[in-house]
Tab-separated table of N, CA and C in Angstrom:
chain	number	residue	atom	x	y	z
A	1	UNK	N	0.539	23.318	-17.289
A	1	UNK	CA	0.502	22.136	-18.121
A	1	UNK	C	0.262	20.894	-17.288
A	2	UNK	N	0.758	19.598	-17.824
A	2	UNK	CA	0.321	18.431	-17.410
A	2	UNK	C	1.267	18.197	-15.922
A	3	UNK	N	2.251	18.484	-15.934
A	3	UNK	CA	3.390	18.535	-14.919
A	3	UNK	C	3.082	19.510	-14.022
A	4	UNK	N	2.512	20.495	-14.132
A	4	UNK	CA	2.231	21.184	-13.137
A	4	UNK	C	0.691	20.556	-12.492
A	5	UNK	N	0.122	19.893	-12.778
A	5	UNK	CA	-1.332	19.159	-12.659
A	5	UNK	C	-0.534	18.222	-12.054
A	6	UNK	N	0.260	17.396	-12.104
A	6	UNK	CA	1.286	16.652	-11.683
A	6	UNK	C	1.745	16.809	-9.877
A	7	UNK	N	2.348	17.787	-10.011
A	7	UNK	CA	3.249	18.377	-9.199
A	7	UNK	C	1.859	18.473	-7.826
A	8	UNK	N	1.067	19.557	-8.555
A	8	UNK	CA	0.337	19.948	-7.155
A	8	UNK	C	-0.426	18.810	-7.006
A	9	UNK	N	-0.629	17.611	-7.469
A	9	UNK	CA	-1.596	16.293	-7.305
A	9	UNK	C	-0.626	15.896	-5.975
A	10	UNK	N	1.047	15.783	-5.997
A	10	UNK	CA	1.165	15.204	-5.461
A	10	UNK	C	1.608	15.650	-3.813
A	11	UNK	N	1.800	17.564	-4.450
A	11	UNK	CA	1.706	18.060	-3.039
A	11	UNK	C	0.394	17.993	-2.240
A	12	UNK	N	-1.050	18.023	-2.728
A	12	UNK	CA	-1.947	17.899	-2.022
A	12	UNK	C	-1.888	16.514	-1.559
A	13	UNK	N	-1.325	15.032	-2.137
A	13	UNK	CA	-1.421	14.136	-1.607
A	13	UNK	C	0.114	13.886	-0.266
A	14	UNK	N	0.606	14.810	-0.416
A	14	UNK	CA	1.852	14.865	0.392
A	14	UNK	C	2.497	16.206	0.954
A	15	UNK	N	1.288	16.677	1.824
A	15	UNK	CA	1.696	18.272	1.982
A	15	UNK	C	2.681	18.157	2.846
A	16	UNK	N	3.563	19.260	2.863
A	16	UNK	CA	4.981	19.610	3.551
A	16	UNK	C	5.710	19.358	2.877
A	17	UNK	N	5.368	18.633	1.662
A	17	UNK	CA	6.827	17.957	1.081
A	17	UNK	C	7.860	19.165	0.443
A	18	UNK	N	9.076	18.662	-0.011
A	18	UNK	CA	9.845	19.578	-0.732
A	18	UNK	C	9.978	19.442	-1.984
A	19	UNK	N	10.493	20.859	-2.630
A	19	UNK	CA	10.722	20.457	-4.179
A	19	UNK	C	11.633	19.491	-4.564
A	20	UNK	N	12.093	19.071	-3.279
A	20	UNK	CA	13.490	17.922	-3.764
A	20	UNK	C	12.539	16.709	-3.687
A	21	UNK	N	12.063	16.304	-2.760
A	21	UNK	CA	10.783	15.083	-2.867
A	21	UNK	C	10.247	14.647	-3.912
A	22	UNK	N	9.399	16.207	-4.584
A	22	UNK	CA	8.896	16.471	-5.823
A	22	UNK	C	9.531	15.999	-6.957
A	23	UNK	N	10.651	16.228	-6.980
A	23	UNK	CA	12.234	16.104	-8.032
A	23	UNK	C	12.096	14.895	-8.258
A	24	UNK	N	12.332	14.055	-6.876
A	24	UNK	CA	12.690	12.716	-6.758
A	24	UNK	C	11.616	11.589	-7.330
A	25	UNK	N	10.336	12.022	-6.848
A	25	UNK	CA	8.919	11.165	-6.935
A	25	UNK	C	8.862	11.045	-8.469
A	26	UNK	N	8.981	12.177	-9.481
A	26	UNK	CA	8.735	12.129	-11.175
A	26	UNK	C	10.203	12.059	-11.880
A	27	UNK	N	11.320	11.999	-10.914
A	27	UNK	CA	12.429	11.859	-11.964
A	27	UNK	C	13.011	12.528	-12.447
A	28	UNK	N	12.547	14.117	-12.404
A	28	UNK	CA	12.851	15.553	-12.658
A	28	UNK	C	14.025	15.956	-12.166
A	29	UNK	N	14.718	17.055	-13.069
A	29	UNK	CA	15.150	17.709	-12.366
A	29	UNK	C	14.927	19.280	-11.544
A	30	UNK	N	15.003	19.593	-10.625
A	30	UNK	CA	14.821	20.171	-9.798
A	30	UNK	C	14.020	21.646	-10.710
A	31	UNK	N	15.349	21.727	-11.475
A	31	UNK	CA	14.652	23.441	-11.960
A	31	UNK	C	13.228	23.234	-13.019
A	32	UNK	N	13.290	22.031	-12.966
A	32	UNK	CA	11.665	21.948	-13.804
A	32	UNK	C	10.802	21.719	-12.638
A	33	UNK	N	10.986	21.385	-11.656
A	33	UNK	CA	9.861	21.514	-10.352
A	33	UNK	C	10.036	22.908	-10.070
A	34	UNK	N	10.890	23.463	-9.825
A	34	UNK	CA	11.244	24.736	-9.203
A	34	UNK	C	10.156	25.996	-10.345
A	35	UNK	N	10.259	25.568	-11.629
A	35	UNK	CA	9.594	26.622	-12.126
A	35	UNK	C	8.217	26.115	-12.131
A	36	UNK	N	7.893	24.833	-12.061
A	36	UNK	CA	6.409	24.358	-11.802
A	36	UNK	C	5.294	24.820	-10.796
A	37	UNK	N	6.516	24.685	-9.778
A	37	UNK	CA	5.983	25.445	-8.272
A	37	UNK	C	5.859	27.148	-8.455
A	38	UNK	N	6.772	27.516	-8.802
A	38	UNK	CA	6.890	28.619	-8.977
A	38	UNK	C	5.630	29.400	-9.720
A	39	UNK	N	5.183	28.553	-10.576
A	39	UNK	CA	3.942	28.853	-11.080
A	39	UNK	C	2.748	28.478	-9.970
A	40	UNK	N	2.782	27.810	-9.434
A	40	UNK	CA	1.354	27.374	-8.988
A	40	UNK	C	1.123	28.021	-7.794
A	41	UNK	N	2.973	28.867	-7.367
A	41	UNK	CA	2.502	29.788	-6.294
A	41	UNK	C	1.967	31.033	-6.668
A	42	UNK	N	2.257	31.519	-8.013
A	42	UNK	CA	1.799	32.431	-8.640
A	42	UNK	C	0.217	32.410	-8.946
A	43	UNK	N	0.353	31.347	-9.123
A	43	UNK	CA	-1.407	31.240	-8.966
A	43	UNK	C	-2.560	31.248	-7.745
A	44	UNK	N	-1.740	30.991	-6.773
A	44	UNK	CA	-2.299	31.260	-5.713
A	44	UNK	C	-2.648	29.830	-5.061
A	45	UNK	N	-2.369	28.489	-6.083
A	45	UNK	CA	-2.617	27.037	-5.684
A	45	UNK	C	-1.773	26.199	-4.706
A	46	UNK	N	-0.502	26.834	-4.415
A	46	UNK	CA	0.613	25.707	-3.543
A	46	UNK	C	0.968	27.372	-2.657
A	47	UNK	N	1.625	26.958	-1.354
A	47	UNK	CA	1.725	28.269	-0.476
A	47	UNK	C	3.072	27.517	-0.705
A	48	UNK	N	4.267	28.535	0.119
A	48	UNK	CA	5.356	27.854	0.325
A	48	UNK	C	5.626	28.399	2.378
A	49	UNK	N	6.161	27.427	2.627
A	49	UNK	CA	6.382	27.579	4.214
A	49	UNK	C	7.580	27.140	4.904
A	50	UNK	N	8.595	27.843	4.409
A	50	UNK	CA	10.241	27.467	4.537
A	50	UNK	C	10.159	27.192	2.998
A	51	UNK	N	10.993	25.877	3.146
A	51	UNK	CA	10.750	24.737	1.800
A	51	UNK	C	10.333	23.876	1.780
A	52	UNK	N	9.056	24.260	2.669
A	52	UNK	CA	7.593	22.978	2.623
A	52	UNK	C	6.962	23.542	1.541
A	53	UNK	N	6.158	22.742	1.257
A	53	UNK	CA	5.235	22.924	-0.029
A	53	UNK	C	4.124	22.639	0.464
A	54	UNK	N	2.771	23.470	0.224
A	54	UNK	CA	1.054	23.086	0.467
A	54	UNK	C	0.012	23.529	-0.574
A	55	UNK	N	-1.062	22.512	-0.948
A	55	UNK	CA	-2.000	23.436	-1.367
A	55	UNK	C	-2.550	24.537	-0.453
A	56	UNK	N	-2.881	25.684	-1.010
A	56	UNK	CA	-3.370	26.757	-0.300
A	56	UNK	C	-4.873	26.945	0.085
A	57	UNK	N	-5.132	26.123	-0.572
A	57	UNK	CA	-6.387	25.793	-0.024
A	57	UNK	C	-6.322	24.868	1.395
A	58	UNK	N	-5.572	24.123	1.952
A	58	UNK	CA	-5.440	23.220	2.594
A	58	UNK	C	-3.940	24.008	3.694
A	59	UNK	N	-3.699	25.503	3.481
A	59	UNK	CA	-2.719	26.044	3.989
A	59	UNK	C	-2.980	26.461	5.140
A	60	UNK	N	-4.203	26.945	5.450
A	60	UNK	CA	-5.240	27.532	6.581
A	60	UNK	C	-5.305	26.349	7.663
A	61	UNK	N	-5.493	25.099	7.523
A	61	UNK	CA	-5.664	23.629	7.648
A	61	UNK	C	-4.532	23.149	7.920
A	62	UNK	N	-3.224	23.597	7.655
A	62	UNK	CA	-1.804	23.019	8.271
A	62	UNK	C	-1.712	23.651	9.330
A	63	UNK	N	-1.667	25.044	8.912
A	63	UNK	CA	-1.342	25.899	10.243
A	63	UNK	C	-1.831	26.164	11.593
A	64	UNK	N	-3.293	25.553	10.887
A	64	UNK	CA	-4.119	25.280	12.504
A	64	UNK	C	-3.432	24.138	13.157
A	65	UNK	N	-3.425	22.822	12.826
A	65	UNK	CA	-2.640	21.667	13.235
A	65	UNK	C	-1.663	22.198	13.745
A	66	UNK	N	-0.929	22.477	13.149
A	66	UNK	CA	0.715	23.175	13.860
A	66	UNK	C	1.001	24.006	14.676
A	67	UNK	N	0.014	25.035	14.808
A	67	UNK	CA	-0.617	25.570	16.228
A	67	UNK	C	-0.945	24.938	17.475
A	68	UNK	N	-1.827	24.060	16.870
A	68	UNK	CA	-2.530	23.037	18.056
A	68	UNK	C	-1.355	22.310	18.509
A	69	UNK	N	-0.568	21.623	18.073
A	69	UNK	CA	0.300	20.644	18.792
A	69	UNK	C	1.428	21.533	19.215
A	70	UNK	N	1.758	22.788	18.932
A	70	UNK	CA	3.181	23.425	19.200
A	70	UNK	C	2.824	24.974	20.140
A	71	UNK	N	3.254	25.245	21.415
A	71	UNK	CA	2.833	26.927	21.965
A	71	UNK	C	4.397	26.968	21.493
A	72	UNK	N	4.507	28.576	21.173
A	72	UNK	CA	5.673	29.418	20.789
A	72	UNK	C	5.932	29.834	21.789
A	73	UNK	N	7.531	29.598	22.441
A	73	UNK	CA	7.565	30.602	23.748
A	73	UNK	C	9.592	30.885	23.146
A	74	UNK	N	8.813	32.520	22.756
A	74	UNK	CA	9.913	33.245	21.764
A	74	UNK	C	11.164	32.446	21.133
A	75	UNK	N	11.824	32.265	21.295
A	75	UNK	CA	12.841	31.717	19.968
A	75	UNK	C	12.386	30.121	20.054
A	76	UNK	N	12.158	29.203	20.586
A	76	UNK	CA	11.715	27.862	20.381
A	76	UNK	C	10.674	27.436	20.312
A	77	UNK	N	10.203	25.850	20.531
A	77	UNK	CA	9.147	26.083	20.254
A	77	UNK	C	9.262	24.526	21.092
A	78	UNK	N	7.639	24.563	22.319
A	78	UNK	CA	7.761	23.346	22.939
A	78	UNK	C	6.299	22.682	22.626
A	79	UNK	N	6.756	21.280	22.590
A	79	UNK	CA	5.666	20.296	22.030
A	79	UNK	C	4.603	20.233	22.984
A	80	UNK	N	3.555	20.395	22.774
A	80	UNK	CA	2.168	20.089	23.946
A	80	UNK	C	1.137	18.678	23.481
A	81	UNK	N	0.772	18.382	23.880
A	81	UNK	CA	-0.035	17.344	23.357
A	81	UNK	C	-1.568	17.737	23.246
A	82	UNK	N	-1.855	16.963	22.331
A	82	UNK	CA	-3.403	17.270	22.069
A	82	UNK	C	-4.907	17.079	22.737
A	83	UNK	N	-4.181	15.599	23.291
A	83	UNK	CA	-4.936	14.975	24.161
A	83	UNK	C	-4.977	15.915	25.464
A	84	UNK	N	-6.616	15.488	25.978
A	84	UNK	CA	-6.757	16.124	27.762
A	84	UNK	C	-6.291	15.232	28.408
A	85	UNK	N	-6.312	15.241	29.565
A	85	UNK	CA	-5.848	14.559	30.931
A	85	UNK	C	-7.017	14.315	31.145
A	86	UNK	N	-7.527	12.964	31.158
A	86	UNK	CA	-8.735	12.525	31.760
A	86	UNK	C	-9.405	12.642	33.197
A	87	UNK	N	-7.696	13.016	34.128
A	87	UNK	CA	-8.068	13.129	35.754
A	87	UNK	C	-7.962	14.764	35.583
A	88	UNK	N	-8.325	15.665	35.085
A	88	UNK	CA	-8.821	17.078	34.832
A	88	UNK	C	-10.010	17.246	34.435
């Protein structure tokens, strides 16, 4: 419906956000986002990543970013920067 047209407008304009964000931004309460989302993951339109929220189209596109700035070295995770070293 219109709320769910809603919802994912504003996760694509605010990816990562949470359903509590979501809640907060339209005034809702939670279990009407919760089943909103719930649908649009069913559809295959919002991914979920913890209790981040993304379009899935644009899910491929986070995870590269979040790759790029973060190497995994087993249980933590240390920040690298993006930028080169110009004297390299």
């Amino acid at each position: 419906g219109s709320f769910q047209k809603a919802v994912f407008n504003y996760i694509k304009e605010h990816p990562r956000c949470t359903q509590a964000s979501v809640a907060d931004a339209y005034h809702k309460h939670r279990s009407q986002v919760s089943e909103a989302v719930s649908k649009l993951v069913e559809k295959r339109f919002v991914s979920r990543t913890g209790n981040k929220l993304v379009v899935a189209v644009l899910y491929k596109e986070v995870i590269k970013r979040e790759r790029e700035r973060h190497v995994d070295f087993g249980k933590g995770k240390i920040k690298v920067t993006a930028e080169r070293d110009p004297a390299k």
